[in-house]
Amino acid sequence: MIVTLIFGAMFSAGAWSQTTTFKGSYDGASIFGGACKTSFDFSGAEPAASGAYPVFVYMVGTVESFDNAAALAAVNRMAAKGYVSATVEYASATFGSCPVIESKTNCIYNSSDTSAISQLCARDKADCSKGIVVGGFSQGAIIAILAKNYNPNVLAAYGMGVSNRYSNFDLSKCVSDGKRDLASSNLRAVDGEDDQFAGSASGWGKAKHAMVQASLTNVLAVKCAADAYDCLTDNGSGWLIVQTSQKEQGSADHCYTRLRGCASNQRTVDAAWSSGDASWQLNANLEWLAGFTKK
């Protein structure tokens, strides 16, 4: 069942400032992975004007609510750019190994009638032949990176808090460059310089920067100078490392999109991330994704 409501999202960057919101559900995997038997929700927004639009999907991180501040910022901004745009709930209470996260991704993006993407592509205003672009944070970023494994219409991904290792979980077998269907030329990853996972909790200064860079290089196979913070290629794919000095408040840690990093509630967003057009900020990355779809 899908419920639709009228919503005015006034974003100067978008041509479709008047949008409608909607809600729905799909069958997903549990925290242990496995079959798609657990009901989860999704919510989204789309242009109010008639037409057929490409699709954008956002995935939150571990223990986050699927309708938190960062998710809604991304979804509403993409709807204003002319996308059927949604944030999708999943079994985010725990992280997992490659097989577990792959199961979650499969249930979201496979071709069955009960998957989240099938529900979204079936909407009257959605045209998935124009392309699907995806984004996410932490575990949600991994799901975004793996999405093309299960749906060929996924064209590009934007990930925040990306790593091939998270604590005791080594995801190199499914996330590293060459181990997944999504080409690195269609991926942009943006991590904070103080990321506790990509850079480890014990790293500091140049040592932590080197660890964050090594993790991003593993996932994207794009190498830059040891002191680099911007390693984007000619088409905008590649990686970026956010500096604490670029944020409005707090540390550029794993949760740099929040007001004061991981110390902040997920209902907050850092003002610098959510506004402006610098390469690490939200709008620039959404614009990069939009370049892959047909309008």
PDB file of C-alpha atoms in Angstrom, residues 72-185:
ATOM      1  CA  LEU A  72      15.295  13.511   4.265  1.00  0.00           C
ATOM      2  CA  ALA A  73      17.715  16.218   3.119  1.00  0.00           C
ATOM      3  CA  ALA A  74      18.944  14.003   0.284  1.00  0.00           C
ATOM      4  CA  VAL A  75      15.503  12.693  -0.680  1.00  0.00           C
ATOM      5  CA  ASN A  76      13.807  16.087  -0.747  1.00  0.00           C
ATOM      6  CA  ARG A  77      16.669  17.662  -2.665  1.00  0.00           C
ATOM      7  CA  MET A  78      16.554  14.952  -5.330  1.00  0.00           C
ATOM      8  CA  ALA A  79      12.776  15.177  -5.650  1.00  0.00           C
ATOM      9  CA  ALA A  80      13.246  18.905  -6.273  1.00  0.00           C
ATOM     10  CA  LYS A  81      15.736  17.997  -9.018  1.00  0.00           C
ATOM     11  CA  GLY A  82      13.154  15.834 -10.800  1.00  0.00           C
ATOM     12  CA  TYR A  83      13.454  12.354  -9.275  1.00  0.00           C
ATOM     13  CA  VAL A  84      11.131   9.837  -7.721  1.00  0.00           C
ATOM     14  CA  SER A  85      13.172   9.809  -4.550  1.00  0.00           C
ATOM     15  CA  ALA A  86      12.955   7.581  -1.473  1.00  0.00           C
ATOM     16  CA  THR A  87      14.697   6.567   1.725  1.00  0.00           C
ATOM     17  CA  VAL A  88      14.347   2.855   2.408  1.00  0.00           C
ATOM     18  CA  GLU A  89      14.216   1.164   5.802  1.00  0.00           C
ATOM     19  CA  TYR A  90      16.132  -2.086   6.283  1.00  0.00           C
ATOM     20  CA  ALA A  91      17.444  -4.257   9.128  1.00  0.00           C
ATOM     21  CA  SER A  92      19.947  -1.623  10.247  1.00  0.00           C
ATOM     22  CA  ALA A  93      20.123  -2.594  13.934  1.00  0.00           C
ATOM     23  CA  THR A  94      23.404  -4.429  13.326  1.00  0.00           C
ATOM     24  CA  PHE A  95      26.217  -4.404  10.771  1.00  0.00           C
ATOM     25  CA  GLY A  96      27.189  -7.609   9.004  1.00  0.00           C
ATOM     26  CA  SER A  97      29.482  -9.625   6.779  1.00  0.00           C
ATOM     27  CA  CYS A  98      29.402  -9.532   2.993  1.00  0.00           C
ATOM     28  CA  PRO A  99      26.743 -12.294   2.754  1.00  0.00           C
ATOM     29  CA  VAL A 100      24.489 -10.529   5.269  1.00  0.00           C
ATOM     30  CA  ILE A 101      24.696  -7.104   3.617  1.00  0.00           C
ATOM     31  CA  GLU A 102      24.359  -8.696   0.187  1.00  0.00           C
ATOM     32  CA  SER A 103      21.099 -10.336   1.320  1.00  0.00           C
ATOM     33  CA  LYS A 104      19.759  -6.988   2.514  1.00  0.00           C
ATOM     34  CA  THR A 105      20.766  -5.378  -0.788  1.00  0.00           C
ATOM     35  CA  ASN A 106      19.208  -8.161  -2.839  1.00  0.00           C
ATOM     36  CA  CYS A 107      15.817  -7.707  -1.159  1.00  0.00           C
ATOM     37  CA  ILE A 108      15.896  -3.979  -1.843  1.00  0.00           C
ATOM     38  CA  TYR A 109      17.030  -4.128  -5.479  1.00  0.00           C
ATOM     39  CA  ASN A 110      16.043  -7.473  -7.013  1.00  0.00           C
ATOM     40  CA  SER A 111      13.393  -7.809  -9.728  1.00  0.00           C
ATOM     41  CA  SER A 112      10.688  -9.462  -7.598  1.00  0.00           C
ATOM     42  CA  ASP A 113       7.391  -7.639  -7.180  1.00  0.00           C
ATOM     43  CA  THR A 114       7.973  -7.310  -3.432  1.00  0.00           C
ATOM     44  CA  SER A 115      11.364  -5.560  -3.566  1.00  0.00           C
ATOM     45  CA  ALA A 116      11.671  -1.893  -2.674  1.00  0.00           C
ATOM     46  CA  ILE A 117      12.936  -0.903  -6.112  1.00  0.00           C
ATOM     47  CA  SER A 118      10.088  -2.732  -7.858  1.00  0.00           C
ATOM     48  CA  GLN A 119       7.615  -0.828  -5.701  1.00  0.00           C
ATOM     49  CA  LEU A 120       9.300   2.455  -6.558  1.00  0.00           C
ATOM     50  CA  CYS A 121       9.663   1.722 -10.270  1.00  0.00           C
ATOM     51  CA  ALA A 122       5.963   0.825 -10.409  1.00  0.00           C
ATOM     52  CA  ARG A 123       4.954   4.327  -9.372  1.00  0.00           C
ATOM     53  CA  ASP A 124       3.096   6.258 -12.066  1.00  0.00           C
ATOM     54  CA  LYS A 125       5.769   8.948 -12.282  1.00  0.00           C
ATOM     55  CA  ALA A 126       8.784   6.628 -12.119  1.00  0.00           C
ATOM     56  CA  ASP A 127      10.667   5.532 -15.223  1.00  0.00           C
ATOM     57  CA  CYS A 128      13.548   3.330 -14.154  1.00  0.00           C
ATOM     58  CA  SER A 129      14.671   2.957 -17.763  1.00  0.00           C
ATOM     59  CA  LYS A 130      15.933   6.534 -17.343  1.00  0.00           C
ATOM     60  CA  GLY A 131      18.204   5.276 -14.616  1.00  0.00           C
ATOM     61  CA  ILE A 132      18.461   4.661 -10.881  1.00  0.00           C
ATOM     62  CA  VAL A 133      21.068   6.486  -8.814  1.00  0.00           C
ATOM     63  CA  VAL A 134      21.758   5.684  -5.181  1.00  0.00           C
ATOM     64  CA  GLY A 135      23.360   7.132  -2.088  1.00  0.00           C
ATOM     65  CA  GLY A 136      23.970   6.134   1.477  1.00  0.00           C
ATOM     66  CA  PHE A 137      25.954   6.406   4.674  1.00  0.00           C
ATOM     67  CA  SER A 138      28.126   3.721   6.329  1.00  0.00           C
ATOM     68  CA  GLN A 139      26.296   0.364   5.995  1.00  0.00           C
ATOM     69  CA  GLY A 140      23.868   2.212   3.728  1.00  0.00           C
ATOM     70  CA  ALA A 141      26.801   3.266   1.542  1.00  0.00           C
ATOM     71  CA  ILE A 142      27.831  -0.382   1.195  1.00  0.00           C
ATOM     72  CA  ILE A 143      24.272  -1.262   0.150  1.00  0.00           C
ATOM     73  CA  ALA A 144      24.404   1.552  -2.405  1.00  0.00           C
ATOM     74  CA  ILE A 145      27.724   0.286  -3.777  1.00  0.00           C
ATOM     75  CA  LEU A 146      26.338  -3.266  -4.094  1.00  0.00           C
ATOM     76  CA  ALA A 147      22.988  -2.236  -5.592  1.00  0.00           C
ATOM     77  CA  LYS A 148      24.056  -2.748  -9.206  1.00  0.00           C
ATOM     78  CA  ASN A 149      24.798  -6.414  -8.419  1.00  0.00           C
ATOM     79  CA  TYR A 150      21.024  -6.895  -8.283  1.00  0.00           C
ATOM     80  CA  ASN A 151      19.655  -4.273 -10.671  1.00  0.00           C
ATOM     81  CA  PRO A 152      21.262  -3.262 -13.985  1.00  0.00           C
ATOM     82  CA  ASN A 153      19.394   0.063 -14.024  1.00  0.00           C
ATOM     83  CA  VAL A 154      21.563   1.332 -11.143  1.00  0.00           C
ATOM     84  CA  LEU A 155      23.953   3.735 -12.836  1.00  0.00           C
ATOM     85  CA  ALA A 156      25.971   5.456 -10.098  1.00  0.00           C
ATOM     86  CA  ALA A 157      26.452   5.611  -6.334  1.00  0.00           C
ATOM     87  CA  TYR A 158      27.458   8.260  -3.779  1.00  0.00           C
ATOM     88  CA  GLY A 159      28.704   6.888  -0.465  1.00  0.00           C
ATOM     89  CA  MET A 160      29.626   8.575   2.819  1.00  0.00           C
ATOM     90  CA  GLY A 161      31.622   6.817   5.506  1.00  0.00           C
ATOM     91  CA  VAL A 162      32.883   4.261   2.988  1.00  0.00           C
ATOM     92  CA  SER A 163      35.449   1.625   3.921  1.00  0.00           C
ATOM     93  CA  ASN A 164      36.438  -1.919   3.050  1.00  0.00           C
ATOM     94  CA  ARG A 165      36.731  -2.595   6.797  1.00  0.00           C
ATOM     95  CA  TYR A 166      34.367  -1.750   9.656  1.00  0.00           C
ATOM     96  CA  SER A 167      35.655  -2.851  13.071  1.00  0.00           C
ATOM     97  CA  ASN A 168      35.893  -6.671  12.831  1.00  0.00           C
ATOM     98  CA  PHE A 169      34.119  -6.867   9.468  1.00  0.00           C
ATOM     99  CA  ASP A 170      36.328  -7.185   6.386  1.00  0.00           C
ATOM    100  CA  LEU A 171      34.189  -6.432   3.324  1.00  0.00           C
ATOM    101  CA  SER A 172      37.031  -6.552   0.806  1.00  0.00           C
ATOM    102  CA  LYS A 173      35.575  -9.627  -0.922  1.00  0.00           C
ATOM    103  CA  CYS A 174      32.441  -7.760  -1.961  1.00  0.00           C
ATOM    104  CA  VAL A 175      33.239  -4.024  -1.817  1.00  0.00           C
ATOM    105  CA  SER A 176      36.782  -3.598  -3.135  1.00  0.00           C
ATOM    106  CA  ASP A 177      37.352  -2.436  -6.698  1.00  0.00           C
ATOM    107  CA  GLY A 178      36.718  -5.297  -9.128  1.00  0.00           C
ATOM    108  CA  LYS A 179      34.695  -7.337  -6.607  1.00  0.00           C
ATOM    109  CA  ARG A 180      31.292  -5.835  -7.459  1.00  0.00           C
ATOM    110  CA  ASP A 181      29.273  -4.926 -10.563  1.00  0.00           C
ATOM    111  CA  LEU A 182      29.436  -1.140 -10.082  1.00  0.00           C
ATOM    112  CA  ALA A 183      32.477   0.286 -11.847  1.00  0.00           C
ATOM    113  CA  SER A 184      34.638   2.652  -9.832  1.00  0.00           C
ATOM    114  CA  SER A 185      34.132   5.204 -12.599  1.00  0.00           C
TER     115      SER A 185
END
